[in-house]
Short mmCIF file of C-alpha atoms in Angstrom, two decimals:
data_model
loop_
_atom_site.label_atom_id
_atom_site.label_comp_id
_atom_site.label_asym_id
_atom_site.label_seq_id
_atom_site.Cartn_x
_atom_site.Cartn_y
_atom_site.Cartn_z
CA UNK P 1309 0.00 0.00 0.00
CA UNK P 1310 1.17 3.50 -0.87
CA UNK P 1311 0.25 6.64 1.05
CA UNK P 1312 1.13 10.34 0.99
CA UNK P 1313 0.28 13.16 3.37
CA UNK P 1314 -2.42 14.37 0.97
CA UNK P 1315 -4.17 11.12 0.14
CA UNK P 1316 -4.00 7.37 0.39
CA UNK P 1317 -4.22 4.53 -2.09
CA UNK P 1318 -4.36 0.97 -0.72
CA UNK P 1319 -4.59 -2.18 -2.85
CA UNK P 1320 -6.42 -5.34 -1.71
CA UNK P 1321 -7.17 -8.79 -3.09
CA UNK P 1322 -10.66 -10.29 -3.31
CA UNK P 1323 -10.37 -11.50 0.31
CA UNK P 1324 -10.00 -7.93 1.58
CA UNK P 1325 -6.30 -8.45 2.40
CA UNK P 1326 -3.42 -6.24 1.20
CA UNK P 1327 -2.06 -7.38 -2.16
CA UNK P 1328 1.10 -9.47 -1.85
CA UNK P 1329 3.99 -9.36 -4.29
CA UNK P 1330 3.17 -12.84 -5.67
CA UNK P 1331 -0.43 -11.72 -6.31
CA UNK P 1332 0.82 -8.69 -8.23
CA UNK P 1333 2.99 -10.92 -10.37
CA UNK P 1334 0.38 -13.66 -10.93
CA UNK P 1335 -1.43 -13.23 -14.28
CA UNK P 1336 -4.26 -15.29 -12.77
CA UNK P 1337 -5.11 -12.50 -10.31
CA UNK P 1338 -8.31 -11.17 -11.83
CA UNK P 1339 -9.94 -9.28 -8.93
CA UNK P 1340 -8.43 -6.24 -7.21
CA UNK P 1341 -9.81 -3.62 -4.85
CA UNK P 1342 -8.47 -0.08 -4.54
CA UNK P 1343 -9.28 1.88 -1.39
CA UNK P 1344 -8.56 5.56 -1.84
CA UNK P 1345 -9.28 8.83 -0.19
CA UNK P 1346 -8.25 12.11 1.31
CA UNK P 1347 -7.02 12.97 4.80
CA UNK P 1348 -10.32 14.59 5.78
CA UNK P 1349 -12.33 11.58 4.58
CA UNK P 1350 -14.49 13.68 2.26
CA UNK P 1351 -13.53 11.73 -0.85
CA UNK P 1352 -13.06 8.19 0.44
CA UNK P 1353 -14.11 5.32 -1.79
CA UNK P 1354 -13.47 1.82 -3.01
CA UNK P 1355 -13.11 0.60 -6.59
CA UNK P 1356 -13.47 -3.12 -7.26
CA UNK P 1357 -12.35 -4.58 -10.59
CA UNK P 1358 -13.32 -8.07 -11.73
CA UNK P 1359 -11.39 -9.04 -14.85
CA UNK P 1360 -12.72 -12.58 -14.87
CA UNK P 1361 -15.65 -14.07 -16.73
CA UNK P 1362 -17.27 -15.26 -13.48
CA UNK P 1363 -19.26 -13.49 -10.78
CA UNK P 1364 -17.05 -13.39 -7.68
CA UNK P 1365 -17.66 -13.12 -3.96
CA UNK P 1366 -15.40 -10.52 -2.42
CA UNK P 1367 -14.70 -9.36 1.11
CA UNK P 1368 -14.62 -5.59 1.44
CA UNK P 1369 -11.52 -4.26 3.24
CA UNK P 1370 -12.08 -3.92 7.00
CA UNK P 1371 -11.95 -0.40 8.49
CA UNK P 1372 -8.74 -1.28 10.38
CA UNK P 1373 -6.77 -0.85 7.15
CA UNK P 1374 -7.78 2.80 7.06
CA UNK P 1375 -6.60 3.49 10.62
CA UNK P 1376 -3.90 6.14 10.60
CA UNK P 1377 -4.91 7.59 7.22
CA UNK P 1378 -6.67 10.51 8.90
CA UNK P 1379 -9.72 9.66 6.82
CA UNK P 1380 -12.42 9.11 9.37
CA UNK P 1381 -11.66 5.39 9.64
CA UNK P 1382 -14.50 5.00 12.13
CA UNK P 1383 -16.88 4.86 9.16
CA UNK P 1384 -17.26 1.17 8.33
CA UNK P 1385 -20.09 1.03 5.79
CA UNK P 1386 -19.47 0.97 2.07
CA UNK P 1387 -22.37 2.16 -0.10
CA UNK P 1388 -22.59 0.83 -3.64
CA UNK P 1389 -22.86 3.87 -5.92
CA UNK P 1390 -22.33 2.27 -9.31
CA UNK P 1391 -21.63 -1.04 -10.94
CA UNK P 1392 -21.22 -1.96 -14.57
CA UNK P 1393 -22.73 -5.38 -13.82
CA UNK P 1394 -26.37 -6.26 -14.41
CA UNK P 1395 -26.41 -8.44 -11.28
CA UNK P 1396 -25.33 -5.52 -9.13
CA UNK P 1397 -27.26 -2.71 -10.80
CA UNK P 1398 -30.46 -3.33 -8.82
CA UNK P 1399 -28.40 -3.22 -5.60
CA UNK P 1400 -27.32 0.42 -5.92
CA UNK P 1401 -27.48 2.07 -2.53
CA UNK P 1402 -26.81 -1.18 -0.66
CA UNK P 1403 -24.64 -0.70 2.43
CA UNK P 1404 -22.08 -3.33 3.33
CA UNK P 1405 -19.80 -3.27 6.37
CA UNK P 1406 -16.06 -3.55 5.81
CA UNK P 1407 -14.97 -7.15 6.39
CA UNK P 1408 -18.25 -8.54 5.03
CA UNK P 1409 -18.96 -10.21 1.69
CA UNK P 1410 -20.39 -8.71 -1.46
CA UNK P 1411 -20.69 -9.87 -5.06
CA UNK P 1412 -18.98 -8.38 -8.10
CA UNK P 1413 -20.26 -9.40 -11.51
CA UNK P 1414 -18.14 -10.88 -14.28
CA UNK P 1415 -16.10 -8.38 -16.33
CA UNK P 1416 -17.25 -5.46 -14.20
CA UNK P 1417 -16.35 -2.56 -11.96
CA UNK P 1418 -17.98 -1.58 -8.66
CA UNK P 1419 -17.73 1.88 -7.10
CA UNK P 1420 -18.45 2.37 -3.41
CA UNK P 1421 -18.35 5.39 -1.15
CA UNK P 1422 -17.51 5.25 2.55
#
């Protein structure tokens, strides 16, 4: 995970764990999550990319990974704002706690706010 004083950008696998070097190098890694935001927490969000042809269960990153970012890490709920997947489209507005499961459709992107 990379972080500056102005913002943070943290990369996670589909299990909600920080990406490891072997995962970065594995061409079979098809799902990644990017947690990003600003120090005041006003622009915090999560992008989930599924580059596989299958719907996948994911675990959203727990709030503990945001501790120390200055981003209002006490907020634990992710709200689904947008998805390019038909299976997720009807779920817009759903709120999921960090550390819990969600579904990302095949060949799609999900955008959450915190």
